[in-house]
C-alpha positions as a printed NumPy array, in Angstrom:
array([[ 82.619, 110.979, 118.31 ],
       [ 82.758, 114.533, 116.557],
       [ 85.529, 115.365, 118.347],
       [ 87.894, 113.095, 116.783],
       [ 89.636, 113.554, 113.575],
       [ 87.56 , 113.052, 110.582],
       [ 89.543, 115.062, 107.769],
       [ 89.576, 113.548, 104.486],
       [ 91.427, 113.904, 101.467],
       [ 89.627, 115.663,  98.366],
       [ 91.107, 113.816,  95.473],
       [ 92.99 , 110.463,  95.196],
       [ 96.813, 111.842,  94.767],
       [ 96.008, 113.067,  98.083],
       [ 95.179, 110.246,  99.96 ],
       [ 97.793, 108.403,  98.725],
       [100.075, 111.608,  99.997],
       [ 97.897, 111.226, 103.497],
       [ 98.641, 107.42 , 104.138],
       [102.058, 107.336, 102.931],
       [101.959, 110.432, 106.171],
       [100.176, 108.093, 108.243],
       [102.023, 105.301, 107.734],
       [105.38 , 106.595, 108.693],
       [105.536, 109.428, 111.016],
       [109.131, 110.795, 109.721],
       [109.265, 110.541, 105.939],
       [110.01 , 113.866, 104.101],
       [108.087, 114.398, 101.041],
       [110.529, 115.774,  98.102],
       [107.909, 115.559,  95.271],
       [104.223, 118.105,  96.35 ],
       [104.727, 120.566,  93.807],
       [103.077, 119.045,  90.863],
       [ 99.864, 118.891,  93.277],
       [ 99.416, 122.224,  92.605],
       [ 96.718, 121.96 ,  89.649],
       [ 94.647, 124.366,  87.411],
       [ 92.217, 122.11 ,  88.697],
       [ 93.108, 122.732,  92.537],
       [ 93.879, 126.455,  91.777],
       [ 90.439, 127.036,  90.803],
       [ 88.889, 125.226,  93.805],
       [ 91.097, 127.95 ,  95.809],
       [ 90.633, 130.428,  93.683],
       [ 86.255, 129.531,  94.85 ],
       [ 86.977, 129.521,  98.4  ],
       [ 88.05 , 132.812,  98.797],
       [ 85.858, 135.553, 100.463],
       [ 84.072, 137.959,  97.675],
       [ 83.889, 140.344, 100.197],
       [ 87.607, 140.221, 101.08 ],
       [ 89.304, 143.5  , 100.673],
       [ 91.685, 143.635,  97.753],
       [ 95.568, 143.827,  98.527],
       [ 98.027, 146.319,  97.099],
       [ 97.086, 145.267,  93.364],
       [ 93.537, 146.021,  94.074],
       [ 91.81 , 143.512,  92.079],
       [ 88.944, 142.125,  93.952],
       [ 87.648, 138.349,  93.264],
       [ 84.867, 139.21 ,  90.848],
       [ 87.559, 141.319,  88.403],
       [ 89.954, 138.104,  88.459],
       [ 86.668, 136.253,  87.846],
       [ 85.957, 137.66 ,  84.122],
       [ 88.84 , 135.723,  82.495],
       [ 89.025, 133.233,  85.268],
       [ 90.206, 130.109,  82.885],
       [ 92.922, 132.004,  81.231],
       [ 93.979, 133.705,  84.693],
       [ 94.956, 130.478,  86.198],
       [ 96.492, 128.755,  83.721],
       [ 98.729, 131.995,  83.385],
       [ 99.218, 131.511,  87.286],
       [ 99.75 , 127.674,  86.754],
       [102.703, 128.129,  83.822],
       [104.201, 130.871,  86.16 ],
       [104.178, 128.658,  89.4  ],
       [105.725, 125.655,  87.231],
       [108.122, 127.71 ,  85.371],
       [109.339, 129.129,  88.672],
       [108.436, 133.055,  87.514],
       [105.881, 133.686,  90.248],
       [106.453, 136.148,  92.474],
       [104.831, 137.236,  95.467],
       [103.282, 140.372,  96.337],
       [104.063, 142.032,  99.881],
       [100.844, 142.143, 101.952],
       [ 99.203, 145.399, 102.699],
       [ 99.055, 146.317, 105.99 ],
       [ 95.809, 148.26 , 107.971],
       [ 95.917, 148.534, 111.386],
       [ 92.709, 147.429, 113.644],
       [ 92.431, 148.949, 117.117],
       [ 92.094, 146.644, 119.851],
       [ 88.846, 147.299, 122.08 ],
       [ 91.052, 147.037, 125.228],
       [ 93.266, 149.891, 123.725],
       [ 96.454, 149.644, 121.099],
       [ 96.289, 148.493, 117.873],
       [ 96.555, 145.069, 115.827],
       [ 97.996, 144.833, 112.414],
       [ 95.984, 142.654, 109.435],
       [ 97.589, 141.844, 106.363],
       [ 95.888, 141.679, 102.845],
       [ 97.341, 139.547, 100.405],
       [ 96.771, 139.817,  97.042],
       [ 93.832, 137.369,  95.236],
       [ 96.364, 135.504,  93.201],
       [ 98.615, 135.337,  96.704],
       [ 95.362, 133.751,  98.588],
       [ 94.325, 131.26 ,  95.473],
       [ 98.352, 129.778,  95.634],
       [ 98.166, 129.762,  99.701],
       [ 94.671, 128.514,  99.414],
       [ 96.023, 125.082,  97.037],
       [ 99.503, 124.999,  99.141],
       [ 97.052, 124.355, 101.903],
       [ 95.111, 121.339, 100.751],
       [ 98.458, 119.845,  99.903],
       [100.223, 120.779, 103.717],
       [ 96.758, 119.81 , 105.534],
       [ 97.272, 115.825, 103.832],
       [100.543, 115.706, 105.319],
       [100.011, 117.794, 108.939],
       [ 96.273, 116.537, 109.425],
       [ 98.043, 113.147, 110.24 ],
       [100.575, 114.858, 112.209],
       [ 99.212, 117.417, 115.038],
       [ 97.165, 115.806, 118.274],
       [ 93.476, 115.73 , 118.864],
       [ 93.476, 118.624, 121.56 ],
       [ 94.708, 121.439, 118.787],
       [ 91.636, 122.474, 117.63 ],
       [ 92.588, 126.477, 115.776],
       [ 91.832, 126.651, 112.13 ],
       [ 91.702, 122.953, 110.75 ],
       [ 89.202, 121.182, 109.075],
       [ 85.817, 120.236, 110.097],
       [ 86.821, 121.445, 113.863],
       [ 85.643, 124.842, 115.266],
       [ 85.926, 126.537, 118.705],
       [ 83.383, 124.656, 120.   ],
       [ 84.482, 121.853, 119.89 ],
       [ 87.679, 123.191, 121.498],
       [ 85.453, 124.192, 124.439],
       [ 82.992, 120.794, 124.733],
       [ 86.93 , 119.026, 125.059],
       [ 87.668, 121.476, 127.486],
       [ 84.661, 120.836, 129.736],
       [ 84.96 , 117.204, 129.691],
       [ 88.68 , 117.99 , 131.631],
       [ 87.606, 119.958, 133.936],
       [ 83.869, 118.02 , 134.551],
       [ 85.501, 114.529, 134.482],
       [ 89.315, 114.234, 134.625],
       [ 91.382, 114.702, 137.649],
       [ 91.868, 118.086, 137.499],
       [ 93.112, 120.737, 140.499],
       [ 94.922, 123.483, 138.75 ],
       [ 94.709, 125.477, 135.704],
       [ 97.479, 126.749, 133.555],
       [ 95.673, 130.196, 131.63 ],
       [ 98.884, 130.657, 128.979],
       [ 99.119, 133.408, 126.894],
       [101.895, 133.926, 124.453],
       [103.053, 137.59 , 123.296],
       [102.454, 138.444, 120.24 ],
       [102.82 , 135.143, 118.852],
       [101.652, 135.781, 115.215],
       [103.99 , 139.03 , 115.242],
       [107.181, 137.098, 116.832],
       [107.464, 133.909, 114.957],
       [111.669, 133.761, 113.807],
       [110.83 , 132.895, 109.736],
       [114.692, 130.776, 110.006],
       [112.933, 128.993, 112.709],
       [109.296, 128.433, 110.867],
       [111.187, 126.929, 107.681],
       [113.194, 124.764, 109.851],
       [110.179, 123.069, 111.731],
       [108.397, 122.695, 108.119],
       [111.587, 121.044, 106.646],
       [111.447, 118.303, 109.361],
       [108.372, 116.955, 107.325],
       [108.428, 119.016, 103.569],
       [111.883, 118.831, 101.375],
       [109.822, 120.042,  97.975],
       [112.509, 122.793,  97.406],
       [109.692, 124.005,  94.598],
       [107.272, 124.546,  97.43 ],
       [109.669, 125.899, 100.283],
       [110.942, 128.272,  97.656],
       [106.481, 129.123,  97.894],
       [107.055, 129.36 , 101.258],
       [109.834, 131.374, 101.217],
       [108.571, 134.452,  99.037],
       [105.47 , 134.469, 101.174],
       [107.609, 135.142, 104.04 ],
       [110.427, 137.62 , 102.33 ],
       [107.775, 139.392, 100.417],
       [107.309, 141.986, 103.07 ],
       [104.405, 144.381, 104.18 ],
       [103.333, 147.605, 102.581],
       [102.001, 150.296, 104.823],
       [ 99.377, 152.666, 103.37 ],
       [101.27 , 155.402, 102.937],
       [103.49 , 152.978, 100.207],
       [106.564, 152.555, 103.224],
       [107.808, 148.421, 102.594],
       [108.857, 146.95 , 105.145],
       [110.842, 143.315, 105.16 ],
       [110.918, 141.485, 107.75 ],
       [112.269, 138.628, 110.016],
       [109.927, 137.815, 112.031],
       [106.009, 137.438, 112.52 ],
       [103.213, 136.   , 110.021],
       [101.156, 138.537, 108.259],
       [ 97.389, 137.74 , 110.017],
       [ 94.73 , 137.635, 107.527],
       [ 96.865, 135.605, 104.926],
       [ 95.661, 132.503, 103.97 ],
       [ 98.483, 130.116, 104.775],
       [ 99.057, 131.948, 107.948],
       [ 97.091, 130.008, 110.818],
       [ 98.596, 126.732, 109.118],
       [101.853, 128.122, 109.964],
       [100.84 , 129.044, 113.482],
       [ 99.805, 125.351, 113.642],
       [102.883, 123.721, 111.895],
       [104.757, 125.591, 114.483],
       [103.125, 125.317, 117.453],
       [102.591, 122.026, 116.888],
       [106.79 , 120.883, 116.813],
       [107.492, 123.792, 119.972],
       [104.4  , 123.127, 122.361],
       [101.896, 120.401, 122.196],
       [104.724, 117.642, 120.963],
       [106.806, 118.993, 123.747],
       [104.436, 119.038, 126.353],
       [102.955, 115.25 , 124.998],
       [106.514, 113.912, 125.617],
       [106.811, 115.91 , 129.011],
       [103.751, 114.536, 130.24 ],
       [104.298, 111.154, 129.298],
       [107.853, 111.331, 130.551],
       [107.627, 113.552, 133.949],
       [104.313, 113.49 , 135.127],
       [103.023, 111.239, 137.967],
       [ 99.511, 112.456, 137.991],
       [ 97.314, 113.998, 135.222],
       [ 98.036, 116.633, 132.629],
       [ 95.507, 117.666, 129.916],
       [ 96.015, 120.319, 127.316],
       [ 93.378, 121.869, 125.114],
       [ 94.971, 124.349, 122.551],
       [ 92.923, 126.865, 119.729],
       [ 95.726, 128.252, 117.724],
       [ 97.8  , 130.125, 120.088],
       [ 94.79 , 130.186, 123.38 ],
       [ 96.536, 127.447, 125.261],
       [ 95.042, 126.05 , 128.984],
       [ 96.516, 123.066, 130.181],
       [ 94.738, 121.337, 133.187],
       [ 96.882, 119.832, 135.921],
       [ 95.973, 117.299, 139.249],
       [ 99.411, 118.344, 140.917],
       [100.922, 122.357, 141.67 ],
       [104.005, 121.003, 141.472],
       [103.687, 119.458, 138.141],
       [101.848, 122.462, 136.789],
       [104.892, 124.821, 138.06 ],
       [107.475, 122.574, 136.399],
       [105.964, 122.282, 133.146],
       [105.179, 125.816, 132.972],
       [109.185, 126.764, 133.295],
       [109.832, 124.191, 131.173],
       [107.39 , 125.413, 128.778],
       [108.946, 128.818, 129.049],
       [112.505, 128.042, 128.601],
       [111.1  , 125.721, 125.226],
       [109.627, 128.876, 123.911],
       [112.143, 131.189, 124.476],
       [114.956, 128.224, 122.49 ],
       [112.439, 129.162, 119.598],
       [112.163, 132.7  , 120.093],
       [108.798, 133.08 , 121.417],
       [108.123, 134.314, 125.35 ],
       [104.88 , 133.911, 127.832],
       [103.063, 137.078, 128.865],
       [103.65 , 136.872, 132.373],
       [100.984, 139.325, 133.37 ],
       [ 98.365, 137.274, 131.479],
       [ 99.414, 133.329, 132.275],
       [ 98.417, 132.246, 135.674],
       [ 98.046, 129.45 , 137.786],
       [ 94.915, 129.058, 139.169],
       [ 92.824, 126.638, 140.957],
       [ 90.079, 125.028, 140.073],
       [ 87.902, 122.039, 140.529],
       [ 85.643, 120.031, 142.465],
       [ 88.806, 119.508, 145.21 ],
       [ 88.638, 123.565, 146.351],
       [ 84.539, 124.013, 146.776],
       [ 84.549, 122.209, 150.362],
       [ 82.866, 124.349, 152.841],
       [ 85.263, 126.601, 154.319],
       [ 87.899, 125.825, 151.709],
       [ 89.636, 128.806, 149.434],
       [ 87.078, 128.515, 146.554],
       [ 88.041, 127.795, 142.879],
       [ 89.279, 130.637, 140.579],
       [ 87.767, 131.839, 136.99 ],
       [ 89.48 , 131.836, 133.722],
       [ 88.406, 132.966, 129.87 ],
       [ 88.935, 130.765, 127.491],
       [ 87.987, 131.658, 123.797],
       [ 85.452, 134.602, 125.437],
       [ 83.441, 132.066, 128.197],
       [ 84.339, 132.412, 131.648],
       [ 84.697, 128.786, 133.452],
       [ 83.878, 128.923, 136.768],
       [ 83.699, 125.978, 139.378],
       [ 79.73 , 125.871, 140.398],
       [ 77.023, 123.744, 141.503],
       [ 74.288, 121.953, 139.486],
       [ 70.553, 121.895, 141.205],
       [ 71.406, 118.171, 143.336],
       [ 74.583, 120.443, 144.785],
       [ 77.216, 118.055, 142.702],
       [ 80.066, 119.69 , 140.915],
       [ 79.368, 121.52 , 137.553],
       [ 81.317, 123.455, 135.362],
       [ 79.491, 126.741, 134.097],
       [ 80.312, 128.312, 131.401],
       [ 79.786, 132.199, 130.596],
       [ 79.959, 134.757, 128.182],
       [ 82.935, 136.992, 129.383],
       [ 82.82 , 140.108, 130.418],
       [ 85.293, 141.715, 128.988],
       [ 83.304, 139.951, 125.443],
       [ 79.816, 141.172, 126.434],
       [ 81.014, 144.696, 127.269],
       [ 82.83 , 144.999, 124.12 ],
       [ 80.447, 143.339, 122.07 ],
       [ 77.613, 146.1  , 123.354],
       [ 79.951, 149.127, 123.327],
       [ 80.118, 148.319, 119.134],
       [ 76.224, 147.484, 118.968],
       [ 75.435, 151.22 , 120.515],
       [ 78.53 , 152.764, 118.436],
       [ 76.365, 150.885, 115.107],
       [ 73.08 , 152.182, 116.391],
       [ 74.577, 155.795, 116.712],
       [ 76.109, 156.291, 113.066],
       [ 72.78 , 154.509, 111.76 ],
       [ 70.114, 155.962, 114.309],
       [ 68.889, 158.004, 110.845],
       [ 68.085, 154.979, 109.259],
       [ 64.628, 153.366, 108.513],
       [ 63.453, 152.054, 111.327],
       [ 62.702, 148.781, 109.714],
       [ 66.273, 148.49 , 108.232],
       [ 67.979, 149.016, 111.515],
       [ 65.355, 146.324, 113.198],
       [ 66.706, 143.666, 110.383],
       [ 70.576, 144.326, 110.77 ],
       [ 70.126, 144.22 , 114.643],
       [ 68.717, 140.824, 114.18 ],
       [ 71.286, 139.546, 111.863],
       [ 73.933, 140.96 , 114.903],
       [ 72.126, 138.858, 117.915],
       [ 71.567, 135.751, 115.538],
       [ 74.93 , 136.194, 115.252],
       [ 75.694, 136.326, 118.888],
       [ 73.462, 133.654, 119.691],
       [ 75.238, 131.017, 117.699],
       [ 78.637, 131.165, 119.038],
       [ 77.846, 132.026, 122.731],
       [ 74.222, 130.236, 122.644],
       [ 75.367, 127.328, 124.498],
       [ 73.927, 125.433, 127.435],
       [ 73.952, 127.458, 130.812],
       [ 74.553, 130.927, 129.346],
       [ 70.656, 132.044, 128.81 ],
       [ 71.174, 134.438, 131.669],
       [ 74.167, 136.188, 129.653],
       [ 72.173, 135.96 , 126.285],
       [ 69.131, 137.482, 127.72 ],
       [ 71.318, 140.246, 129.46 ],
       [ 72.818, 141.082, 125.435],
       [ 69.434, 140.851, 123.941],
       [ 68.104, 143.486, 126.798],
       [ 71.347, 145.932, 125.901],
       [ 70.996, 145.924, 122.552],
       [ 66.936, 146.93 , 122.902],
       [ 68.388, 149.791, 125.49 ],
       [ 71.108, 150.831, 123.339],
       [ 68.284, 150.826, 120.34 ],
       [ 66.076, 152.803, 122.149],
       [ 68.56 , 155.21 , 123.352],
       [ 69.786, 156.343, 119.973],
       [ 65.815, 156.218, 118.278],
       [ 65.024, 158.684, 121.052],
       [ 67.466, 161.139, 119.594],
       [ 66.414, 161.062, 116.22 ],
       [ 64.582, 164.137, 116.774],
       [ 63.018, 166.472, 119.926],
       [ 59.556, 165.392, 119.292],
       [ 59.503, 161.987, 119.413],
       [ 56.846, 160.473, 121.382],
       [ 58.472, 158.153, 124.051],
       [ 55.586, 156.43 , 124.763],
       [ 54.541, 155.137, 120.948],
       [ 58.237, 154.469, 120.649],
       [ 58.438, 151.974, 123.247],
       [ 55.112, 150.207, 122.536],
       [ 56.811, 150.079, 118.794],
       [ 59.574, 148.02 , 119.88 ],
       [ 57.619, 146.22 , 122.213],
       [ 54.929, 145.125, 119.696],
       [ 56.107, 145.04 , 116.37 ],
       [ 59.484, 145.717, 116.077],
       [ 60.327, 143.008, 118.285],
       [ 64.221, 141.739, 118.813],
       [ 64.99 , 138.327, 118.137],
       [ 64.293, 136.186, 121.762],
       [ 67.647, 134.469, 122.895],
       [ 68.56 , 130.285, 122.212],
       [ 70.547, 127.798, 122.92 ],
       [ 72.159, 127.184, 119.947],
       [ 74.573, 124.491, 121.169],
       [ 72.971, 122.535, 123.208],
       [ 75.139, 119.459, 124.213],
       [ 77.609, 119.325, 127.54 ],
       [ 80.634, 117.608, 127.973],
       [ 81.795, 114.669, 125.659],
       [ 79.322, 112.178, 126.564],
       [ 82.143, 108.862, 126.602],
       [ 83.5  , 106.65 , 129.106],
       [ 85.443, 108.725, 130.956],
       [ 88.494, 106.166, 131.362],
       [ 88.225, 105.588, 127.543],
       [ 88.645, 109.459, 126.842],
       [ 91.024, 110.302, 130.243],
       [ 92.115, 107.471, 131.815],
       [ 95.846, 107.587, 132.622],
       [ 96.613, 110.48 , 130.442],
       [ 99.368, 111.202, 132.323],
       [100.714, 108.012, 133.253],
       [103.623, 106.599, 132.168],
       [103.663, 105.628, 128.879],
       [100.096, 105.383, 128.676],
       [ 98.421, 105.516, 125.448],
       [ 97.569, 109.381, 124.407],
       [ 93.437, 110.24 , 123.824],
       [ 92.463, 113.193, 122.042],
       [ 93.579, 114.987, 125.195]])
């Protein structure tokens, strides 16, 4: 049962704070701020990333470290007094591998240790609140999971179609009126929204020292940003299309949704074509829009591999490919593989590392490859994708060998490659994540999900 929702709360005030949520689905809390403790301050305050680049202040964690006690109780009397202020986030911009550029804010460390404690209060509240398929950013669940709920759809539920949404630029295009509105439905701590609020007014500071406020879109790289995304997403899509489906649909509709990578499996095209205008018209009420030249309907499922029949379709989904195969007795399977648009990418920076450090000891460039395909092989190491692992582990030795060749005109090719063959030997592929689908009843987990007013699983 790791898929279901296990989150606890840390300290007793809390819990208390998480079963009064619990226990009545619409109450507005008007009292949180006073949760916001040295003690919980400094528990942020250790969460945060030493390696984290500083924001426009430029203090790093181990500099706000060296008078750490006095620091936060300076940041505590400033939060209660009402006197903080928040810093705009710096802004770098990160090119995309598939061409353009994506901008990543850096807040400030006193900006992340406030977001950080604002955080454990929200999650108390909102952890009772959003559905088991959202799986982006929350506690003790991980993309994996996300894809293990995923399979179980598509292996076991009724399932003919495929809805592959994409949103545009969801984390730049969130309306901040709207985001404040869907938080008030649960939060009326004017102390906190007034947090909140200076996050979101604070602004963005290029490099060059241009500010820039702004209306719309979450700085990504903040703390308290994917619990946003969540918050939101949660009122605009998934409780719209959990009423939808329990309302419209006569046959079954299953959603699976990692922060804003959506797919939302369907037994009827006409059902899946519905919701997905309705879907459309619901985002656009809230200012957000589909990428129509990245959502698709597809098919896909056990119905469309009949001899003769069109075949079933592909889709990505947090970098696998699904695809509608076989197992060895010839029954329906779904495989899973690392995408290519992933594995391309994912070698094109593994030969541009090898490049820049092909003048490096030979021995230190053997252990920082090996820390990269660990690395790779414990996200994408899961069962069915050794084929895709080995293929990586093979590039990187070719893209390794490539560069050592150039190190100079007289290297012997020969001793070279019985080097790497025989002692400076790449780390084999694994399957790191070995399990399959959710192994439960299927009519427990699925049955009459989209029935009626049947009653709602984790998907």
């Amino acid at each position: 049962m790791a898929h279901t929702q296990r989150w606890r709360a840390i300290c007793p005030q809390l819990r208390r704070v998480q079963e009064k949520a619990r226990a009545n689905p619409q109450e507005r809390f008007t009292s949180l701020a006073h949760y916001l403790t040295v003690e919980r301050l400094e528990r942020s305050y250790k969460g945060t990333d030493p390696a984290a680049a500083p924001g426009i202040d430029g203090v790093t964690k181990r500099e706000y470290g060296h008078n750490l006690k006095q620091n936060l109780l300076e940041l505590h009397k400033r939060l209660r007094s009402g006197k903080y202020r928040a810093s705009p986030v710096l802004r770098v911009w990160m090119d995309k591998p598939e061409g353009g550029r994506r901008p990543l804010g850096l807040p400030t460390l006193e900006d992340k240790v406030v977001q950080g404690a604002v955080v454990e209060v929200l999650n108390s509240i909102y952890e009772e609140d959003f559905y088991g398929f959202s799986y982006g950013f929350r506690p003790r669940r991980s993309a994996h999971q996300a894809l293990q709920a995923l399979q179980t759809v598509l292996q076991k539920g009724k399932v003919n179609w495929v809805l592959d949404i994409d949103i545009e630029k969801f984390f730049d295009t969130i309306d901040h009126k709207e985001l404040m509105a869907v938080i008030r439905h649960r939060v009326a701590d004017r102390r906190l929204l007034s947090l909140m609020g200076k996050w979101l007014a604070a602004g963005v500071v290029e490099k060059d020292g241009r500010r820039e406020r702004q209306k719309r879109g979450i700085p990504q790289g903040a703390v308290i940003s994917p619990l946003f995304a969540n918050i939101f997403l949660h009122y605009v899509v998934d409780t719209f299309v959990q009423q939808w489906r329990k309302r419209e649909a006569k046959g079954e509709v299953y959603i699976v949704r990692y922060a804003d990578d959506l797919v939302i499996a369907c037994e009827r095209e006409d059902e899946a074509r519905e919701l997905l205008e309705a879907l459309d018209e619901r985002l656009q009420r809230h200012g957000l829009s589909l990428n129509r030249h990245k959502t698709r309907l597809i098919r896909f499922g056990r119905r469309w591999n009949a001899p003769g029949g069109p075949g079933s379709e592909t889709f990505d989904f947090l970098g696998f490919t699904h695809i509608a195969g076989k197992d060895r007795q010839g029954g329906f399977l779904v495989l899973r593989k690392t995408s290519r648009k992933r594995l391309n990418r994912s070698l094109k920076e593994i030969g541009q590392w090898c490049k820049r450090h092909m003048q490096s000891p030979m021995q230190w460039q053997f252990q920082q490859l090996n820390i990269k395909l660990r690395g790779h092989y414990q996200y994408y190491g899961i069962r069915g994708n050794f084929e895709s692992l080995q293929g990586f582990c093979h590039g990187v030795w070719k893209h390794w060998r490539r560069n050592l060749l150039r190190r100079s005109q007289k290297v012997n090719e020969h001793r070279l490659y019985l080097l790497l063959k025989r002692q400076f030997v790449l780390l084999t592929p694994r399957i790191t994540h070995s399990e399959g689908w959710l192994t439960l009843n299927p009519g427990h987990l699925l049955g009459r999900a989209g029935w009626g007013n049947a009653p709602r699983p984790v998907l």
